[in-house]
């Protein structure tokens, strides 16, 4: 039996596992190899890693983790989780079950983009969700915000610091009067005719076609996809979820503990704020929290 199984081998999971390995815990990381950031060529705003490929960061993290003799990593998809005696069992597709006294779920979220032709093949390149992660690379270019939920107007107010901005309401997400005032102050153009297609040779973006046939030149668009848990493991274990602005996430305390004793969660699946640095920091907290719980249990 392991002391801790960490499900998820991206920024949050590896950060949790590192703390546990350094605490000389017997830790297993189960990694499906499908991180949310796999569509992006570079990570940005991550101290010491700016401009590096997310896959390279994760590869280095795995190598560093495996220098610790109490750490293991297996590649595979965790498909089921259950309480099992004094711990938990995780089933891996095509493999046997693995047991641990405690779990850290760093399984992330899956994105559901607006159903507009041309979005998916540009995701992570010229269709973006976070200006702090990708805005600088699009600086001084014509930019768009395709509204997808009521907070899209808030997102749009940020974007002019990177480039001239058009806000596409999609005929559904009209800004409030105060937001219209902010748009005017920021020089944001409001376009109420819906975007129906993204144009150009993907992943490049030449512009968007509107429902009335007009073309609007933009080099990149920001949007806020709906998010859902990437795996059902937290639900299988009975962890309480909360509703965020883009979708549900696992409810945790300040150390990443979920509503289920012995289970911690970290990363995009456990917060409404999605960012690589925040995910890594949350993994550190969850790893430390899981270790300190073992100390308390043994006292």
PDB file of N, CA, C and O in Angstrom, residues 178-230:
ATOM      1  N   UNK A 178     -22.976  49.837 -16.743  1.00  0.00           N
ATOM      2  CA  UNK A 178     -21.656  50.183 -16.200  1.00  0.00           C
ATOM      3  C   UNK A 178     -20.544  49.597 -17.054  1.00  0.00           C
ATOM      4  O   UNK A 178     -19.478  50.201 -17.224  1.00  0.00           O
ATOM      5  N   UNK A 179     -20.787  48.411 -17.607  1.00  0.00           N
ATOM      6  CA  UNK A 179     -19.788  47.778 -18.464  1.00  0.00           C
ATOM      7  C   UNK A 179     -19.667  48.516 -19.792  1.00  0.00           C
ATOM      8  O   UNK A 179     -18.557  48.675 -20.334  1.00  0.00           O
ATOM      9  N   UNK A 180     -20.782  49.000 -20.318  1.00  0.00           N
ATOM     10  CA  UNK A 180     -20.738  49.788 -21.553  1.00  0.00           C
ATOM     11  C   UNK A 180     -19.907  51.053 -21.339  1.00  0.00           C
ATOM     12  O   UNK A 180     -19.115  51.450 -22.208  1.00  0.00           O
ATOM     13  N   UNK A 181     -20.069  51.670 -20.167  1.00  0.00           N
ATOM     14  CA  UNK A 181     -19.259  52.849 -19.838  1.00  0.00           C
ATOM     15  C   UNK A 181     -17.777  52.479 -19.799  1.00  0.00           C
ATOM     16  O   UNK A 181     -16.923  53.214 -20.335  1.00  0.00           O
ATOM     17  N   UNK A 182     -17.445  51.335 -19.188  1.00  0.00           N
ATOM     18  CA  UNK A 182     -16.049  50.890 -19.123  1.00  0.00           C
ATOM     19  C   UNK A 182     -15.521  50.562 -20.519  1.00  0.00           C
ATOM     20  O   UNK A 182     -14.364  50.864 -20.841  1.00  0.00           O
ATOM     21  N   UNK A 183     -16.371  49.962 -21.355  1.00  0.00           N
ATOM     22  CA  UNK A 183     -15.971  49.659 -22.722  1.00  0.00           C
ATOM     23  C   UNK A 183     -15.583  50.946 -23.462  1.00  0.00           C
ATOM     24  O   UNK A 183     -14.584  50.994 -24.182  1.00  0.00           O
ATOM     25  N   UNK A 184     -16.403  51.980 -23.293  1.00  0.00           N
ATOM     26  CA  UNK A 184     -16.127  53.248 -23.966  1.00  0.00           C
ATOM     27  C   UNK A 184     -14.798  53.835 -23.497  1.00  0.00           C
ATOM     28  O   UNK A 184     -13.998  54.340 -24.299  1.00  0.00           O
ATOM     29  N   UNK A 185     -14.550  53.749 -22.188  1.00  0.00           N
ATOM     30  CA  UNK A 185     -13.302  54.279 -21.641  1.00  0.00           C
ATOM     31  C   UNK A 185     -12.093  53.505 -22.142  1.00  0.00           C
ATOM     32  O   UNK A 185     -10.992  54.066 -22.261  1.00  0.00           O
ATOM     33  N   UNK A 186     -12.292  52.230 -22.447  1.00  0.00           N
ATOM     34  CA  UNK A 186     -11.197  51.365 -22.880  1.00  0.00           C
ATOM     35  C   UNK A 186     -11.106  51.238 -24.395  1.00  0.00           C
ATOM     36  O   UNK A 186     -10.234  50.557 -24.917  1.00  0.00           O
ATOM     37  N   UNK A 187     -12.018  51.883 -25.097  1.00  0.00           N
ATOM     38  CA  UNK A 187     -11.978  51.859 -26.554  1.00  0.00           C
ATOM     39  C   UNK A 187     -12.420  50.550 -27.165  1.00  0.00           C
ATOM     40  O   UNK A 187     -11.995  50.192 -28.273  1.00  0.00           O
ATOM     41  N   UNK A 188     -13.282  49.819 -26.486  1.00  0.00           N
ATOM     42  CA  UNK A 188     -13.745  48.511 -26.952  1.00  0.00           C
ATOM     43  C   UNK A 188     -14.935  48.688 -27.884  1.00  0.00           C
ATOM     44  O   UNK A 188     -15.896  49.392 -27.561  1.00  0.00           O
ATOM     45  N   UNK A 189     -14.884  48.029 -29.029  1.00  0.00           N
ATOM     46  CA  UNK A 189     -15.996  48.022 -29.979  1.00  0.00           C
ATOM     47  C   UNK A 189     -16.951  46.894 -29.617  1.00  0.00           C
ATOM     48  O   UNK A 189     -16.520  45.770 -29.341  1.00  0.00           O
ATOM     49  N   UNK A 190     -18.251  47.176 -29.611  1.00  0.00           N
ATOM     50  CA  UNK A 190     -19.260  46.152 -29.338  1.00  0.00           C
ATOM     51  C   UNK A 190     -19.878  45.713 -30.658  1.00  0.00           C
ATOM     52  O   UNK A 190     -20.339  46.544 -31.446  1.00  0.00           O
ATOM     53  N   UNK A 191     -19.871  44.406 -30.909  1.00  0.00           N
ATOM     54  CA  UNK A 191     -20.495  43.842 -32.107  1.00  0.00           C
ATOM     55  C   UNK A 191     -21.585  42.865 -31.666  1.00  0.00           C
ATOM     56  O   UNK A 191     -21.306  41.866 -31.006  1.00  0.00           O
ATOM     57  N   UNK A 192     -22.837  43.172 -32.017  1.00  0.00           N
ATOM     58  CA  UNK A 192     -23.978  42.393 -31.544  1.00  0.00           C
ATOM     59  C   UNK A 192     -24.410  41.283 -32.510  1.00  0.00           C
ATOM     60  O   UNK A 192     -25.202  40.428 -32.145  1.00  0.00           O
ATOM     61  N   UNK A 193     -23.910  41.305 -33.718  1.00  0.00           N
ATOM     62  CA  UNK A 193     -24.223  40.230 -34.666  1.00  0.00           C
ATOM     63  C   UNK A 193     -23.331  39.026 -34.349  1.00  0.00           C
ATOM     64  O   UNK A 193     -22.112  39.178 -34.243  1.00  0.00           O
ATOM     65  N   UNK A 194     -23.902  37.848 -34.213  1.00  0.00           N
ATOM     66  CA  UNK A 194     -23.104  36.691 -33.755  1.00  0.00           C
ATOM     67  C   UNK A 194     -22.008  36.275 -34.738  1.00  0.00           C
ATOM     68  O   UNK A 194     -22.173  36.350 -35.959  1.00  0.00           O
ATOM     69  N   UNK A 195     -20.902  35.818 -34.162  1.00  0.00           N
ATOM     70  CA  UNK A 195     -19.851  35.151 -34.927  1.00  0.00           C
ATOM     71  C   UNK A 195     -20.341  33.757 -35.293  1.00  0.00           C
ATOM     72  O   UNK A 195     -20.812  33.005 -34.430  1.00  0.00           O
ATOM     73  N   UNK A 196     -20.199  33.376 -36.559  1.00  0.00           N
ATOM     74  CA  UNK A 196     -20.646  32.046 -36.986  1.00  0.00           C
ATOM     75  C   UNK A 196     -19.500  31.193 -37.514  1.00  0.00           C
ATOM     76  O   UNK A 196     -19.667  29.984 -37.699  1.00  0.00           O
ATOM     77  N   UNK A 197     -18.315  31.788 -37.739  1.00  0.00           N
ATOM     78  CA  UNK A 197     -17.193  30.997 -38.249  1.00  0.00           C
ATOM     79  C   UNK A 197     -15.896  31.760 -38.062  1.00  0.00           C
ATOM     80  O   UNK A 197     -15.865  32.990 -38.168  1.00  0.00           O
ATOM     81  N   UNK A 198     -14.829  31.025 -37.761  1.00  0.00           N
ATOM     82  CA  UNK A 198     -13.489  31.598 -37.720  1.00  0.00           C
ATOM     83  C   UNK A 198     -12.806  31.324 -39.050  1.00  0.00           C
ATOM     84  O   UNK A 198     -12.899  30.211 -39.589  1.00  0.00           O
ATOM     85  N   UNK A 199     -12.115  32.333 -39.579  1.00  0.00           N
ATOM     86  CA  UNK A 199     -11.599  32.276 -40.942  1.00  0.00           C
ATOM     87  C   UNK A 199     -10.070  32.225 -40.958  1.00  0.00           C
ATOM     88  O   UNK A 199      -9.406  32.743 -40.063  1.00  0.00           O
ATOM     89  N   UNK A 200      -9.539  31.619 -42.014  1.00  0.00           N
ATOM     90  CA  UNK A 200      -8.098  31.531 -42.194  1.00  0.00           C
ATOM     91  C   UNK A 200      -7.613  30.105 -42.088  1.00  0.00           C
ATOM     92  O   UNK A 200      -8.377  29.180 -41.813  1.00  0.00           O
ATOM     93  N   UNK A 201      -6.315  29.936 -42.347  1.00  0.00           N
ATOM     94  CA  UNK A 201      -5.708  28.614 -42.293  1.00  0.00           C
ATOM     95  C   UNK A 201      -5.254  28.327 -40.875  1.00  0.00           C
ATOM     96  O   UNK A 201      -4.264  28.880 -40.400  1.00  0.00           O
ATOM     97  N   UNK A 202      -5.978  27.462 -40.172  1.00  0.00           N
ATOM     98  CA  UNK A 202      -5.686  27.164 -38.776  1.00  0.00           C
ATOM     99  C   UNK A 202      -4.277  26.573 -38.638  1.00  0.00           C
ATOM    100  O   UNK A 202      -3.814  25.864 -39.520  1.00  0.00           O
ATOM    101  N   UNK A 203      -3.596  26.890 -37.514  1.00  0.00           N
ATOM    102  CA  UNK A 203      -4.116  27.604 -36.355  1.00  0.00           C
ATOM    103  C   UNK A 203      -4.086  29.126 -36.457  1.00  0.00           C
ATOM    104  O   UNK A 203      -4.470  29.801 -35.509  1.00  0.00           O
ATOM    105  N   UNK A 204      -3.629  29.676 -37.570  1.00  0.00           N
ATOM    106  CA  UNK A 204      -3.676  31.132 -37.736  1.00  0.00           C
ATOM    107  C   UNK A 204      -5.136  31.578 -37.835  1.00  0.00           C
ATOM    108  O   UNK A 204      -6.030  30.791 -38.167  1.00  0.00           O
ATOM    109  N   UNK A 205      -5.365  32.834 -37.547  1.00  0.00           N
ATOM    110  CA  UNK A 205      -6.710  33.397 -37.604  1.00  0.00           C
ATOM    111  C   UNK A 205      -6.656  34.718 -38.360  1.00  0.00           C
ATOM    112  O   UNK A 205      -5.922  35.637 -37.970  1.00  0.00           O
ATOM    113  N   UNK A 206      -7.423  34.780 -39.445  1.00  0.00           N
ATOM    114  CA  UNK A 206      -7.489  36.015 -40.232  1.00  0.00           C
ATOM    115  C   UNK A 206      -8.633  36.916 -39.781  1.00  0.00           C
ATOM    116  O   UNK A 206      -8.561  38.141 -39.917  1.00  0.00           O
ATOM    117  N   UNK A 207      -9.699  36.322 -39.270  1.00  0.00           N
ATOM    118  CA  UNK A 207     -10.844  37.098 -38.852  1.00  0.00           C
ATOM    119  C   UNK A 207     -12.018  36.185 -38.566  1.00  0.00           C
ATOM    120  O   UNK A 207     -11.898  34.955 -38.581  1.00  0.00           O
ATOM    121  N   UNK A 208     -13.166  36.802 -38.301  1.00  0.00           N
ATOM    122  CA  UNK A 208     -14.379  36.040 -38.022  1.00  0.00           C
ATOM    123  C   UNK A 208     -15.473  36.476 -38.988  1.00  0.00           C
ATOM    124  O   UNK A 208     -15.531  37.631 -39.419  1.00  0.00           O
ATOM    125  N   UNK A 209     -16.311  35.524 -39.355  1.00  0.00           N
ATOM    126  CA  UNK A 209     -17.463  35.825 -40.207  1.00  0.00           C
ATOM    127  C   UNK A 209     -18.695  35.924 -39.335  1.00  0.00           C
ATOM    128  O   UNK A 209     -18.927  35.063 -38.470  1.00  0.00           O
ATOM    129  N   UNK A 210     -19.483  36.967 -39.540  1.00  0.00           N
ATOM    130  CA  UNK A 210     -20.685  37.199 -38.756  1.00  0.00           C
ATOM    131  C   UNK A 210     -21.898  36.611 -39.467  1.00  0.00           C
ATOM    132  O   UNK A 210     -21.858  36.270 -40.651  1.00  0.00           O
ATOM    133  N   UNK A 211     -22.991  36.516 -38.730  1.00  0.00           N
ATOM    134  CA  UNK A 211     -24.212  35.907 -39.267  1.00  0.00           C
ATOM    135  C   UNK A 211     -24.767  36.664 -40.458  1.00  0.00           C
ATOM    136  O   UNK A 211     -25.469  36.086 -41.293  1.00  0.00           O
ATOM    137  N   UNK A 212     -24.460  37.946 -40.561  1.00  0.00           N
ATOM    138  CA  UNK A 212     -24.946  38.728 -41.706  1.00  0.00           C
ATOM    139  C   UNK A 212     -23.963  38.741 -42.873  1.00  0.00           C
ATOM    140  O   UNK A 212     -24.143  39.469 -43.851  1.00  0.00           O
ATOM    141  N   UNK A 213     -22.888  37.927 -42.787  1.00  0.00           N
ATOM    142  CA  UNK A 213     -21.922  37.807 -43.863  1.00  0.00           C
ATOM    143  C   UNK A 213     -20.725  38.716 -43.754  1.00  0.00           C
ATOM    144  O   UNK A 213     -19.749  38.547 -44.497  1.00  0.00           O
ATOM    145  N   UNK A 214     -20.761  39.682 -42.879  1.00  0.00           N
ATOM    146  CA  UNK A 214     -19.612  40.576 -42.731  1.00  0.00           C
ATOM    147  C   UNK A 214     -18.409  39.826 -42.151  1.00  0.00           C
ATOM    148  O   UNK A 214     -18.554  38.875 -41.398  1.00  0.00           O
ATOM    149  N   UNK A 215     -17.211  40.309 -42.502  1.00  0.00           N
ATOM    150  CA  UNK A 215     -15.967  39.786 -41.950  1.00  0.00           C
ATOM    151  C   UNK A 215     -15.340  40.844 -41.052  1.00  0.00           C
ATOM    152  O   UNK A 215     -15.262  42.017 -41.431  1.00  0.00           O
ATOM    153  N   UNK A 216     -14.906  40.420 -39.868  1.00  0.00           N
ATOM    154  CA  UNK A 216     -14.224  41.318 -38.931  1.00  0.00           C
ATOM    155  C   UNK A 216     -12.812  40.778 -38.724  1.00  0.00           C
ATOM    156  O   UNK A 216     -12.633  39.605 -38.365  1.00  0.00           O
ATOM    157  N   UNK A 217     -11.826  41.628 -38.979  1.00  0.00           N
ATOM    158  CA  UNK A 217     -10.431  41.197 -38.833  1.00  0.00           C
ATOM    159  C   UNK A 217     -10.045  41.099 -37.362  1.00  0.00           C
ATOM    160  O   UNK A 217     -10.145  42.070 -36.609  1.00  0.00           O
ATOM    161  N   UNK A 218      -9.604  39.939 -36.953  1.00  0.00           N
ATOM    162  CA  UNK A 218      -8.993  39.729 -35.638  1.00  0.00           C
ATOM    163  C   UNK A 218      -7.888  38.701 -35.819  1.00  0.00           C
ATOM    164  O   UNK A 218      -7.987  37.804 -36.655  1.00  0.00           O
ATOM    165  N   UNK A 219      -6.835  38.821 -35.010  1.00  0.00           N
ATOM    166  CA  UNK A 219      -5.714  37.885 -35.076  1.00  0.00           C
ATOM    167  C   UNK A 219      -5.803  36.806 -34.016  1.00  0.00           C
ATOM    168  O   UNK A 219      -5.125  35.773 -34.107  1.00  0.00           O
ATOM    169  N   UNK A 220      -6.611  37.057 -33.006  1.00  0.00           N
ATOM    170  CA  UNK A 220      -6.841  36.067 -31.944  1.00  0.00           C
ATOM    171  C   UNK A 220      -8.141  36.430 -31.248  1.00  0.00           C
ATOM    172  O   UNK A 220      -8.538  37.605 -31.222  1.00  0.00           O
ATOM    173  N   UNK A 221      -8.800  35.425 -30.697  1.00  0.00           N
ATOM    174  CA  UNK A 221     -10.005  35.670 -29.909  1.00  0.00           C
ATOM    175  C   UNK A 221      -9.859  35.003 -28.550  1.00  0.00           C
ATOM    176  O   UNK A 221      -9.264  33.929 -28.424  1.00  0.00           O
ATOM    177  N   UNK A 222     -10.382  35.679 -27.558  1.00  0.00           N
ATOM    178  CA  UNK A 222     -10.463  35.128 -26.215  1.00  0.00           C
ATOM    179  C   UNK A 222     -11.902  34.702 -25.957  1.00  0.00           C
ATOM    180  O   UNK A 222     -12.850  35.364 -26.389  1.00  0.00           O
ATOM    181  N   UNK A 223     -12.040  33.609 -25.246  1.00  0.00           N
ATOM    182  CA  UNK A 223     -13.371  33.161 -24.862  1.00  0.00           C
ATOM    183  C   UNK A 223     -13.242  32.404 -23.550  1.00  0.00           C
ATOM    184  O   UNK A 223     -12.128  32.120 -23.093  1.00  0.00           O
ATOM    185  N   UNK A 224     -14.347  32.097 -22.944  1.00  0.00           N
ATOM    186  CA  UNK A 224     -14.344  31.365 -21.671  1.00  0.00           C
ATOM    187  C   UNK A 224     -15.131  30.082 -21.867  1.00  0.00           C
ATOM    188  O   UNK A 224     -16.364  30.083 -21.793  1.00  0.00           O
ATOM    189  N   UNK A 225     -14.447  28.977 -22.168  1.00  0.00           N
ATOM    190  CA  UNK A 225     -15.173  27.727 -22.382  1.00  0.00           C
ATOM    191  C   UNK A 225     -15.845  27.252 -21.100  1.00  0.00           C
ATOM    192  O   UNK A 225     -15.400  27.569 -19.997  1.00  0.00           O
ATOM    193  N   UNK A 226     -16.910  26.516 -21.259  1.00  0.00           N
ATOM    194  CA  UNK A 226     -17.470  25.807 -20.114  1.00  0.00           C
ATOM    195  C   UNK A 226     -16.482  24.730 -19.695  1.00  0.00           C
ATOM    196  O   UNK A 226     -15.779  24.143 -20.528  1.00  0.00           O
ATOM    197  N   UNK A 227     -16.380  24.483 -18.410  1.00  0.00           N
ATOM    198  CA  UNK A 227     -15.475  23.457 -17.911  1.00  0.00           C
ATOM    199  C   UNK A 227     -16.252  22.403 -17.134  1.00  0.00           C
ATOM    200  O   UNK A 227     -17.277  22.690 -16.521  1.00  0.00           O
ATOM    201  N   UNK A 228     -15.735  21.195 -17.196  1.00  0.00           N
ATOM    202  CA  UNK A 228     -16.297  20.085 -16.418  1.00  0.00           C
ATOM    203  C   UNK A 228     -15.136  19.254 -15.891  1.00  0.00           C
ATOM    204  O   UNK A 228     -14.030  19.277 -16.466  1.00  0.00           O
ATOM    205  N   UNK A 229     -15.334  18.514 -14.806  1.00  0.00           N
ATOM    206  CA  UNK A 229     -14.245  17.669 -14.312  1.00  0.00           C
ATOM    207  C   UNK A 229     -13.759  16.717 -15.399  1.00  0.00           C
ATOM    208  O   UNK A 229     -14.554  16.103 -16.111  1.00  0.00           O
ATOM    209  N   UNK A 230     -12.440  16.611 -15.540  1.00  0.00           N
ATOM    210  CA  UNK A 230     -11.880  15.755 -16.579  1.00  0.00           C
ATOM    211  C   UNK A 230     -12.108  14.278 -16.293  1.00  0.00           C
ATOM    212  O   UNK A 230     -12.087  13.464 -17.214  1.00  0.00           O
TER     213      UNK A 230
END
